[in-house]
Short mmCIF file of C-alpha atoms in Angstrom, two decimals:
data_model
loop_
_atom_site.label_atom_id
_atom_site.label_comp_id
_atom_site.label_asym_id
_atom_site.label_seq_id
_atom_site.Cartn_x
_atom_site.Cartn_y
_atom_site.Cartn_z
CA MET C 1 12.18 -21.82 8.45
CA SER C 2 15.71 -21.42 9.73
CA GLN C 3 17.22 -18.08 10.64
CA ARG C 4 20.79 -16.86 11.02
CA VAL C 5 21.62 -13.57 12.72
CA LEU C 6 24.24 -11.46 10.96
CA ILE C 7 24.16 -8.27 12.97
CA ASP C 8 22.67 -7.87 16.43
CA ARG C 9 22.02 -4.61 18.23
CA ARG C 10 25.49 -4.21 19.69
CA ARG C 11 27.19 -4.88 16.42
CA MET C 12 24.77 -2.54 14.63
CA GLU C 13 26.04 0.38 16.73
CA LEU C 14 29.64 -0.48 15.81
CA THR C 15 28.82 -0.92 12.15
CA LEU C 16 27.03 2.43 11.98
CA LEU C 17 29.99 4.11 13.70
CA ARG C 18 32.40 2.52 11.27
CA LEU C 19 30.35 3.53 8.23
CA ALA C 20 30.11 7.10 9.54
CA HIS C 21 33.87 7.27 10.02
CA GLN C 22 34.58 5.75 6.62
CA LEU C 23 32.49 8.53 5.09
CA LEU C 24 34.45 11.14 7.03
CA GLU C 25 37.73 9.50 6.08
CA HIS C 26 36.93 9.95 2.41
CA HIS C 27 35.23 13.34 2.72
CA PRO C 28 36.72 15.51 5.48
CA ARG C 29 33.96 17.44 7.27
CA LEU C 30 31.60 15.98 4.64
CA ALA C 31 32.33 19.07 2.56
CA GLY C 32 30.43 19.11 -0.71
CA CYS C 33 28.50 15.95 0.15
CA CYS C 34 24.82 15.21 0.34
CA MET C 35 23.01 12.07 1.43
CA VAL C 36 20.05 10.43 -0.31
CA GLY C 37 18.13 7.65 1.44
CA ILE C 38 16.35 5.28 -0.93
CA GLN C 39 12.72 4.52 -0.08
CA PRO C 40 11.32 2.47 1.43
CA ARG C 41 14.00 0.86 3.64
CA GLY C 42 17.20 2.72 2.88
CA VAL C 43 15.83 5.76 4.69
CA PHE C 44 15.97 3.96 8.06
CA LEU C 45 19.70 3.38 7.65
CA ALA C 46 20.23 6.91 6.34
CA ARG C 47 18.39 8.45 9.31
CA ARG C 48 20.49 6.39 11.76
CA LEU C 49 23.69 7.41 10.05
CA ARG C 50 22.68 11.06 10.17
CA ASP C 51 21.97 10.71 13.88
CA VAL C 52 25.41 9.20 14.45
CA LEU C 53 27.11 11.93 12.43
CA ALA C 54 25.13 14.68 14.16
CA ARG C 55 26.08 13.27 17.56
CA LEU C 56 29.78 13.09 16.74
CA TYR C 57 30.10 16.27 14.71
CA PRO C 58 27.15 18.57 15.35
CA ASP C 59 28.49 21.41 13.20
CA PHE C 60 28.95 19.37 10.00
CA GLU C 61 26.27 20.08 7.45
CA LEU C 62 24.93 17.27 5.32
CA PRO C 63 22.00 18.08 2.99
CA TYR C 64 19.62 15.15 3.06
CA ALA C 65 16.74 13.86 0.94
CA GLU C 66 14.60 10.73 0.83
CA LEU C 67 13.92 9.50 -2.63
CA ASP C 68 11.41 7.04 -4.00
CA VAL C 69 12.75 5.49 -7.19
CA THR C 70 9.65 3.49 -8.13
CA PHE C 71 8.90 5.52 -11.26
CA HIS C 72 12.43 4.90 -12.56
CA ARG C 73 12.36 1.12 -12.21
CA ASP C 74 12.59 -0.97 -15.36
CA ASP C 75 10.25 -3.74 -14.22
CA LEU C 76 6.85 -2.01 -13.99
CA ARG C 77 5.30 -4.08 -16.73
CA ARG C 78 7.15 -7.24 -15.77
CA SER C 79 6.42 -7.58 -12.09
CA SER C 80 3.05 -9.06 -11.23
CA THR C 81 2.44 -6.48 -8.54
CA PRO C 82 2.76 -2.88 -9.62
CA ILE C 83 4.16 -0.64 -7.03
CA VAL C 84 2.48 2.32 -5.38
CA PRO C 85 5.28 4.71 -4.43
CA GLU C 86 6.42 5.80 -1.00
CA SER C 87 6.90 9.49 -0.35
CA THR C 88 9.79 11.40 -1.77
CA HIS C 89 10.97 14.09 0.65
CA VAL C 90 13.29 16.52 -1.01
CA PRO C 91 13.77 19.75 0.96
CA PRO C 92 13.26 22.97 -1.01
CA GLY C 93 16.46 24.01 -2.70
CA PHE C 94 18.03 20.55 -2.45
CA SER C 95 20.38 20.07 -5.36
CA THR C 96 22.91 17.43 -6.29
CA GLU C 97 24.64 19.80 -8.68
CA ASP C 98 28.42 19.43 -8.33
CA ARG C 99 28.09 17.53 -5.03
CA VAL C 100 29.20 14.09 -3.95
CA VAL C 101 25.96 12.16 -3.59
CA VAL C 102 25.99 9.30 -1.11
CA LEU C 103 23.14 6.93 -1.93
CA VAL C 104 22.05 4.87 1.06
CA ASP C 105 20.14 1.59 0.93
CA ASP C 106 19.80 -1.35 3.29
CA VAL C 107 20.53 -4.33 1.03
CA LEU C 108 22.41 -4.43 -2.27
CA TYR C 109 21.23 -7.43 -4.27
CA THR C 110 20.62 -7.36 -8.04
CA GLY C 111 21.58 -3.68 -8.34
CA ARG C 112 18.36 -2.72 -10.12
CA THR C 113 17.12 -0.41 -7.36
CA VAL C 114 20.46 1.40 -7.45
CA GLN C 115 20.23 1.71 -11.22
CA ALA C 116 16.78 3.30 -10.81
CA ALA C 117 18.16 5.62 -8.12
CA LEU C 118 21.03 6.71 -10.38
CA SER C 119 18.44 7.64 -12.99
CA ALA C 120 16.15 9.35 -10.46
CA ILE C 121 18.77 11.63 -8.89
CA LEU C 122 19.62 13.15 -12.26
CA ALA C 123 16.39 15.14 -11.87
CA PHE C 124 18.06 17.14 -9.10
CA GLY C 125 21.23 18.16 -10.91
CA ARG C 126 24.50 16.66 -12.14
CA PRO C 127 26.48 15.26 -9.21
CA ARG C 128 30.28 15.56 -9.14
CA SER C 129 30.29 11.90 -8.23
CA THR C 130 27.92 9.35 -6.76
CA GLU C 131 28.80 6.80 -4.10
CA LEU C 132 26.82 3.94 -2.65
CA LEU C 133 26.57 2.95 1.00
CA VAL C 134 24.75 -0.24 2.02
CA LEU C 135 24.31 -2.18 5.23
CA VAL C 136 24.34 -5.59 3.56
CA ASP C 137 26.02 -6.56 0.31
CA ARG C 138 24.69 -9.86 -1.06
CA ARG C 139 27.75 -10.74 -3.06
CA ARG C 140 27.80 -12.42 -6.46
CA LYS C 141 24.08 -11.80 -7.02
CA ARG C 142 24.39 -8.73 -9.21
CA GLU C 143 22.54 -8.38 -12.50
CA LEU C 144 24.28 -5.09 -13.27
CA PRO C 145 27.86 -3.80 -12.95
CA ILE C 146 27.16 -1.95 -9.67
CA GLU C 147 29.25 -2.09 -6.49
CA ALA C 148 29.04 -0.31 -3.14
CA HIS C 149 31.75 2.02 -1.79
CA TYR C 150 30.84 1.48 1.85
CA VAL C 151 29.56 -1.88 3.10
CA GLY C 152 28.29 -2.79 6.57
CA ILE C 153 28.59 -6.51 6.02
CA ALA C 154 29.10 -8.64 2.92
CA VAL C 155 27.40 -12.02 2.79
CA ASP C 156 27.17 -14.95 0.45
CA THR C 157 23.63 -16.24 0.17
CA LEU C 158 21.70 -18.91 -1.66
CA ASP C 159 18.79 -18.11 -3.96
CA HIS C 160 16.15 -19.39 -1.58
CA GLU C 161 17.44 -17.24 1.24
CA ARG C 162 16.22 -13.77 2.15
CA VAL C 163 18.12 -11.06 3.95
CA LEU C 164 15.91 -9.12 6.34
CA VAL C 165 16.86 -5.88 8.02
CA ARG C 166 14.64 -4.96 10.95
CA TRP C 167 14.47 -1.37 12.07
CA PRO C 168 12.18 -1.36 15.03
CA ASP C 169 10.41 1.89 15.88
CA ASN C 170 10.44 0.73 19.46
CA PRO C 171 13.93 1.50 20.88
CA ASP C 172 13.69 -1.42 23.31
CA GLU C 173 13.49 -3.92 20.51
CA THR C 174 16.61 -5.30 19.02
CA ASP C 175 17.87 -4.21 15.61
CA LEU C 176 18.73 -7.25 13.63
CA VAL C 177 20.02 -8.28 10.28
CA VAL C 178 19.09 -11.86 9.63
CA ILE C 179 19.22 -14.38 6.84
CA GLN C 180 16.08 -16.45 6.58
CA SER C 181 16.03 -19.69 4.68
CA GLN C 182 12.72 -20.32 2.92
CA ARG C 183 13.52 -24.02 2.84
CA HIS C 184 13.69 -26.33 5.82
CA VAL C 185 17.24 -27.57 5.96
CA MET R 1 6.68 0.66 -2.00
CA SER R 2 3.55 -1.31 -1.27
CA GLU R 3 2.40 -4.08 -3.52
CA PHE R 4 -0.93 -3.04 -4.93
CA ARG R 5 -2.89 -3.78 -8.05
CA LEU R 6 -5.87 -1.80 -9.26
CA SER R 7 -8.98 -3.96 -9.25
CA VAL R 8 -9.62 -3.05 -12.90
CA ARG R 9 -7.71 -3.38 -16.18
CA HIS R 10 -9.52 -0.45 -17.81
CA LEU R 11 -10.71 2.83 -16.36
CA LEU R 12 -14.22 2.91 -17.79
CA GLY R 13 -15.87 4.69 -14.90
CA ILE R 14 -15.67 5.48 -11.21
CA LYS R 15 -18.45 2.92 -10.75
CA ASP R 16 -15.99 0.03 -11.18
CA LEU R 17 -13.34 1.32 -8.75
CA THR R 18 -13.00 0.30 -5.12
CA GLU R 19 -12.20 2.70 -2.30
CA ALA R 20 -8.72 1.12 -2.10
CA ASP R 21 -8.23 1.87 -5.82
CA LEU R 22 -9.14 5.51 -5.23
CA HIS R 23 -6.71 5.87 -2.33
CA ALA R 24 -3.90 4.22 -4.31
CA ILE R 25 -4.55 6.61 -7.19
CA PHE R 26 -4.42 9.63 -4.84
CA ARG R 27 -1.22 8.41 -3.20
CA THR R 28 0.43 7.93 -6.57
CA THR R 29 -0.92 11.31 -7.73
CA ARG R 30 0.75 13.03 -4.78
CA GLU R 31 4.12 11.64 -5.86
CA PHE R 32 3.61 12.68 -9.47
CA ALA R 33 2.53 16.16 -8.32
CA GLY R 34 5.91 16.36 -6.55
CA ILE R 35 7.69 15.34 -9.75
CA LEU R 36 5.84 18.07 -11.66
CA GLU R 37 7.43 20.62 -9.27
CA ARG R 38 10.96 19.50 -10.16
CA PRO R 39 13.21 21.10 -12.77
CA ILE R 40 13.05 17.83 -14.76
CA LYS R 41 9.40 16.83 -14.86
CA LYS R 42 9.79 13.51 -16.60
CA VAL R 43 10.18 9.88 -15.50
CA PRO R 44 10.90 6.85 -17.68
CA SER R 45 8.17 4.55 -16.31
CA LEU R 46 6.24 4.04 -19.58
CA ARG R 47 9.09 4.18 -22.07
CA ASP R 48 8.01 0.90 -23.69
CA PHE R 49 4.35 1.89 -23.87
CA THR R 50 2.29 3.39 -26.70
CA VAL R 51 -0.90 5.36 -26.09
CA ALA R 52 -3.49 6.46 -28.63
CA ASN R 53 -5.64 9.46 -27.75
CA LEU R 54 -8.88 9.06 -29.69
CA PHE R 55 -11.08 12.13 -29.38
CA PHE R 56 -14.36 11.73 -31.24
CA GLU R 57 -15.68 14.81 -29.48
CA ASN R 58 -14.20 18.28 -28.95
CA SER R 59 -11.81 18.77 -26.08
CA THR R 60 -9.00 21.12 -25.19
CA ARG R 61 -8.07 20.65 -21.58
CA THR R 62 -8.61 16.90 -21.25
CA ARG R 63 -6.75 16.09 -24.46
CA ILE R 64 -3.79 18.30 -23.63
CA SER R 65 -3.75 17.05 -20.05
CA PHE R 66 -3.67 13.40 -21.15
CA GLU R 67 -1.03 14.09 -23.77
CA LEU R 68 1.19 15.89 -21.29
CA ALA R 69 0.71 13.13 -18.69
CA GLU R 70 1.70 10.49 -21.27
CA LYS R 71 4.77 12.44 -22.34
CA ARG R 72 5.86 13.08 -18.74
CA LEU R 73 5.82 9.29 -18.32
CA SER R 74 7.92 8.84 -21.50
CA ALA R 75 5.18 6.97 -23.39
CA ASP R 76 4.90 7.20 -27.17
CA VAL R 77 1.76 9.09 -28.10
CA ILE R 78 -0.47 9.23 -31.16
CA ASN R 79 -3.34 11.65 -31.42
CA PHE R 80 -6.54 11.27 -33.33
CA SER R 81 -9.45 13.63 -33.59
CA ALA R 82 -12.63 12.78 -35.44
CA SER R 83 -12.73 15.92 -37.52
CA GLY R 84 -10.73 15.41 -40.69
CA SER R 85 -10.54 11.62 -40.22
CA SER R 86 -12.11 8.65 -41.99
CA VAL R 87 -14.96 8.74 -39.48
CA SER R 88 -16.54 11.34 -41.73
CA LYS R 89 -16.28 8.77 -44.57
CA GLY R 90 -18.54 6.38 -42.66
CA GLU R 91 -16.07 4.09 -40.87
CA THR R 92 -17.41 2.41 -37.71
CA LEU R 93 -15.88 3.00 -34.29
CA LEU R 94 -14.54 -0.57 -34.04
CA ASP R 95 -12.96 -0.39 -37.50
CA THR R 96 -11.31 2.93 -36.76
CA VAL R 97 -9.92 1.69 -33.46
CA ASN R 98 -8.81 -1.68 -34.83
CA ASN R 99 -6.90 0.05 -37.58
CA ILE R 100 -5.10 2.17 -35.02
CA LEU R 101 -4.44 -0.85 -32.80
CA ALA R 102 -2.92 -2.74 -35.72
CA MET R 103 -0.03 -0.35 -35.22
CA LYS R 104 0.67 -1.98 -31.80
CA VAL R 105 -0.93 0.39 -29.34
CA ASP R 106 -1.01 -0.63 -25.66
CA LEU R 107 -3.64 1.76 -24.32
CA VAL R 108 -6.45 3.84 -25.76
CA VAL R 109 -7.76 7.06 -24.24
CA ILE R 110 -11.19 7.63 -25.76
CA ARG R 111 -13.72 10.44 -25.66
CA HIS R 112 -16.97 9.81 -27.49
CA ALA R 113 -20.42 11.40 -27.59
CA CYS R 114 -22.12 8.00 -27.16
CA PRO R 115 -22.46 6.76 -23.59
CA GLY R 116 -20.88 3.32 -23.32
CA ALA R 117 -18.51 3.67 -26.29
CA PRO R 118 -15.44 2.84 -24.14
CA HIS R 119 -17.28 -0.16 -22.66
CA LEU R 120 -18.08 -1.45 -26.14
CA LEU R 121 -14.43 -1.12 -27.12
CA SER R 122 -13.24 -2.90 -23.98
CA ARG R 123 -15.21 -5.99 -25.01
CA HIS R 124 -13.75 -6.11 -28.50
CA ILE R 125 -10.13 -5.03 -28.39
CA ALA R 126 -7.05 -6.21 -26.55
CA ALA R 127 -5.67 -2.81 -25.56
CA GLN R 128 -6.42 -1.17 -22.22
CA ILE R 129 -8.91 1.68 -22.21
CA ILE R 130 -9.33 4.93 -20.32
CA ASN R 131 -12.65 6.71 -20.63
CA ALA R 132 -12.02 10.42 -21.17
CA GLY R 133 -15.75 11.20 -21.25
CA ASP R 134 -18.58 9.25 -22.87
CA GLY R 135 -21.65 11.36 -23.59
CA ALA R 136 -23.63 12.19 -20.47
CA HIS R 137 -22.37 9.07 -18.70
CA GLU R 138 -18.97 9.22 -16.94
CA HIS R 139 -15.77 11.26 -16.93
CA PRO R 140 -13.71 9.37 -14.36
CA THR R 141 -10.42 11.26 -14.53
CA GLN R 142 -12.25 14.58 -13.98
CA ALA R 143 -13.86 13.17 -10.82
CA LEU R 144 -10.49 11.87 -9.66
CA LEU R 145 -8.83 15.22 -10.12
CA ASP R 146 -11.73 17.03 -8.42
CA CYS R 147 -11.52 14.67 -5.44
CA TYR R 148 -7.74 14.97 -5.31
CA THR R 149 -8.08 18.78 -5.30
CA LEU R 150 -10.58 18.57 -2.41
CA LEU R 151 -8.27 16.19 -0.55
CA LYS R 152 -5.33 18.52 -1.05
CA HIS R 153 -7.15 21.66 0.15
CA LEU R 154 -9.39 20.21 2.86
CA GLY R 155 -7.11 17.41 4.09
CA ARG R 156 -9.78 14.72 3.85
CA ILE R 157 -12.88 13.71 1.91
CA ASP R 158 -14.56 11.48 4.46
CA GLY R 159 -17.32 13.53 6.08
CA ILE R 160 -16.95 16.72 4.02
CA ARG R 161 -19.99 18.40 2.45
CA VAL R 162 -19.89 18.93 -1.28
CA GLY R 163 -22.51 20.73 -3.36
CA ILE R 164 -22.80 20.20 -7.08
CA VAL R 165 -24.57 23.02 -8.92
CA GLY R 166 -25.98 23.14 -12.42
CA ASP R 167 -26.95 20.79 -15.21
CA ILE R 168 -26.91 17.46 -13.39
CA ARG R 169 -28.94 15.75 -16.13
CA HIS R 170 -26.41 16.15 -18.92
CA SER R 171 -23.24 16.15 -16.86
CA ARG R 172 -20.84 13.22 -16.86
CA VAL R 173 -18.73 15.24 -14.45
CA ALA R 174 -21.63 15.27 -11.98
CA LEU R 175 -22.23 11.52 -12.17
CA SER R 176 -18.57 10.57 -11.81
CA ASN R 177 -18.11 13.07 -8.99
CA ILE R 178 -21.14 11.79 -7.09
CA LEU R 179 -19.93 8.18 -7.41
CA ALA R 180 -16.40 9.04 -6.27
CA LEU R 181 -17.43 11.31 -3.41
CA LYS R 182 -19.92 8.78 -2.05
CA LYS R 183 -17.31 6.00 -2.19
CA LEU R 184 -14.95 8.22 -0.22
CA GLY R 185 -17.54 9.05 2.43
CA ALA R 186 -18.49 12.64 1.54
CA GLU R 187 -21.99 14.08 1.84
CA VAL R 188 -23.30 15.32 -1.50
CA ARG R 189 -26.17 17.64 -2.39
CA VAL R 190 -27.12 18.74 -5.87
CA CYS R 191 -28.76 21.98 -6.89
CA GLY R 192 -30.09 23.22 -10.22
CA PRO R 193 -33.21 23.92 -12.26
CA PRO R 194 -35.75 21.10 -11.68
CA THR R 195 -35.72 20.31 -15.40
CA LEU R 196 -31.98 19.59 -15.22
CA ILE R 197 -32.10 17.31 -12.16
CA PRO R 198 -33.08 13.74 -13.02
CA SER R 199 -35.66 12.32 -10.62
CA THR R 200 -33.49 9.22 -10.15
CA VAL R 201 -30.53 11.17 -8.80
CA THR R 202 -31.48 10.41 -5.19
CA THR R 203 -30.88 6.71 -5.81
CA LEU R 204 -27.17 7.59 -5.86
CA GLY R 205 -27.40 8.65 -2.22
CA VAL R 206 -27.48 12.39 -2.78
CA THR R 207 -30.02 14.99 -1.66
CA VAL R 208 -31.60 17.61 -3.90
CA GLU R 209 -31.37 21.15 -2.51
CA PRO R 210 -33.54 23.58 -4.49
CA SER R 211 -32.04 26.75 -3.02
CA LEU R 212 -28.52 27.75 -4.04
CA ASP R 213 -28.12 29.99 -0.98
CA ARG R 214 -29.02 27.16 1.38
CA LEU R 215 -26.62 24.85 -0.47
CA LEU R 216 -23.77 27.34 -0.15
CA ALA R 217 -24.49 27.83 3.57
CA TRP R 218 -24.32 24.05 4.07
CA ALA R 219 -21.33 23.14 1.91
CA ASP R 220 -17.56 22.99 2.51
CA ALA R 221 -16.99 23.03 -1.24
CA VAL R 222 -19.07 23.46 -4.38
CA ASN R 223 -18.43 22.09 -7.82
CA VAL R 224 -19.99 24.48 -10.33
CA LEU R 225 -20.95 22.84 -13.59
CA ARG R 226 -21.10 24.43 -16.97
CA ILE R 227 -24.44 24.93 -18.69
CA GLN R 228 -23.97 22.62 -21.66
CA LEU R 229 -25.29 24.75 -24.46
CA GLU R 230 -24.42 22.05 -27.01
CA ARG R 231 -26.65 19.47 -25.29
CA GLN R 232 -29.74 21.71 -25.05
CA ASN R 233 -31.84 20.71 -28.04
CA ILE R 234 -34.94 21.08 -25.92
CA LYS R 235 -35.24 24.22 -23.84
CA TYR R 236 -34.62 23.10 -20.26
CA ILE R 237 -34.22 26.65 -18.98
CA PRO R 238 -36.09 29.79 -20.08
CA SER R 239 -32.96 31.89 -20.54
CA LEU R 240 -29.34 32.13 -19.52
CA ARG R 241 -30.13 35.37 -17.65
CA GLU R 242 -32.73 33.62 -15.56
CA TYR R 243 -30.34 30.74 -14.91
CA ALA R 244 -27.62 33.17 -13.84
CA ARG R 245 -29.99 34.90 -11.43
CA HIS R 246 -31.13 31.70 -9.69
CA TYR R 247 -28.13 29.40 -10.00
CA GLY R 248 -25.17 31.66 -10.81
CA ILE R 249 -22.53 32.04 -8.11
CA ASP R 250 -21.62 35.69 -7.61
CA ARG R 251 -19.77 37.77 -5.06
CA ASP R 252 -22.87 38.73 -3.06
CA ARG R 253 -23.83 35.11 -2.48
CA ILE R 254 -20.30 34.22 -1.35
CA GLN R 255 -19.92 37.28 0.88
CA LYS R 256 -23.15 36.48 2.72
CA LEU R 257 -21.56 33.31 4.07
CA ASP R 258 -19.82 33.27 7.44
CA LYS R 259 -17.13 30.88 6.14
CA GLN R 260 -14.79 30.30 3.23
CA ILE R 261 -15.92 27.59 0.86
CA LEU R 262 -13.86 26.03 -1.88
CA ILE R 263 -15.08 26.58 -5.43
CA LEU R 264 -14.35 24.11 -8.20
CA HIS R 265 -15.28 24.27 -11.87
CA PRO R 266 -14.36 21.59 -14.42
CA GLY R 267 -14.15 24.16 -17.23
CA PRO R 268 -14.69 25.57 -19.73
CA MET R 269 -16.41 28.38 -17.84
CA ASN R 270 -19.32 30.46 -19.09
CA ARG R 271 -18.34 33.57 -17.18
CA GLY R 272 -21.39 35.55 -16.10
CA VAL R 273 -23.69 32.52 -16.36
CA GLU R 274 -22.92 29.84 -13.76
CA ILE R 275 -20.10 31.81 -12.15
CA THR R 276 -19.08 35.47 -12.24
CA SER R 277 -15.53 36.54 -13.07
CA GLU R 278 -15.07 37.99 -9.60
CA VAL R 279 -15.70 34.59 -8.00
CA ALA R 280 -13.85 32.59 -10.64
CA ASP R 281 -10.72 34.69 -10.18
CA SER R 282 -10.94 34.84 -6.37
CA LYS R 283 -8.66 32.96 -3.99
CA GLN R 284 -11.45 30.58 -3.01
CA ALA R 285 -11.63 29.26 -6.56
CA VAL R 286 -9.15 26.44 -7.18
CA ILE R 287 -9.96 26.10 -10.86
CA LEU R 288 -6.41 26.38 -12.15
CA ASP R 289 -5.15 24.08 -9.42
CA GLN R 290 -7.64 21.50 -10.73
CA VAL R 291 -6.01 21.78 -14.15
CA LEU R 292 -2.55 21.28 -12.64
CA ASN R 293 -3.70 18.30 -10.59
CA GLY R 294 -5.32 16.86 -13.72
CA VAL R 295 -1.93 16.07 -15.23
CA ALA R 296 -0.71 14.33 -12.05
CA VAL R 297 -3.95 12.33 -11.68
CA ARG R 298 -3.76 11.16 -15.27
CA MET R 299 -0.12 10.19 -14.81
CA ALA R 300 -1.15 8.11 -11.79
CA VAL R 301 -3.97 6.38 -13.67
CA LEU R 302 -1.77 5.61 -16.68
CA TYR R 303 1.04 4.35 -14.47
CA LEU R 304 -1.16 2.09 -12.34
CA LEU R 305 -3.03 0.70 -15.35
CA ALA R 306 0.22 0.03 -17.22
CA GLY R 307 1.30 -2.05 -14.24
CA ARG R 308 -1.75 -4.23 -14.89
CA SER R 309 -1.07 -4.84 -18.56
#
């Protein structure tokens, strides 16, 4: 199995900084915004971004929730392995009503998870607008008309390749975004 | 978002479930319980799914709970109750069900007075089946919601002490609860009039405790069963007053204890017989929480079974 590294630890720091600043560029002081991390893996990116924002601008407030969209997926009866959900953590009083919702996920691929998330967040109010932030955009693989507003890195991949984002709990380990080829080339 | 499949295609009884199945159901239940707290309590998971609720025996809470669970999951629902149907014209169970299935139903929720009726159906029809109570045999979703309620209030089930009080002989709730609690590692003791405790009950790994006071002193939680007046063709107990005196849970018994125990009741309650109003309405009783959890548990079961269709 061959492996290609897209983002190493050093670049990850830069990418997170850039994404944080792009958010601020569009939404000064993050006024009227809230962030929603998509379970299971989008929440790691969302938590990192919040850390970066809190370090740079400690007095900016950004309501935050972690959302599992499993029950809103359209493939329950089609996938061979039904999915037991991860936890949804929505703080009491969290509302998307009239806010700019920034959905955060690690990899944008077919767009179906994002579609489920768009359906799921309606349970918390009617957002003024909804934006999408992803670490990796696998281009030209979409099955739905969905695009991200903020992209860490855009890549072109083949069908037999997988994009893996590693978020080690151990701070000494290296964060990595890699493409793995399932086929020996 | 773990990849997990239930080990069964139908929910006929707790007997067929593995411990992993039970934990997956509880994990999914917790998420659905969260959804039931939201302003919009509905998800689209089962929007292409049709469920028939076939109740050949009376029920209020279970039927409403299933119907609400199905609707919260966006399934299409048809309801059937035996009274006023062609069953009274002599139609067999299989014919009735096959006629309903001809209308393209994916899953059948069935309650029937005959033990094994859901099992019979599962061998003859293509749809998935959930047992909502078959005679004195099993009532799996009740046991699941009781266990989930214990888990929620006590934080764990492994190692806890649960007493079950009342008519063990006729109770499907008792059997399903015993099976589930033992699979999850709880200690179980049963208590009731000797005529209402089958001699074989110890083969399930439970102990018989003749004294209610000793049971209460031992237990972390008790599940108080209803005296099933409709299943008492033979007199198993001399009178309800005598039953209430020996096996009824009242304030004095609870106040004698040096600890708080959790009190469950599957309903409907005979107030003043197996439980007094003072106890039933006290903070220790989680009876209405059981009802609330019932909807979330049934949503979890429907959702996980639909993923196996």
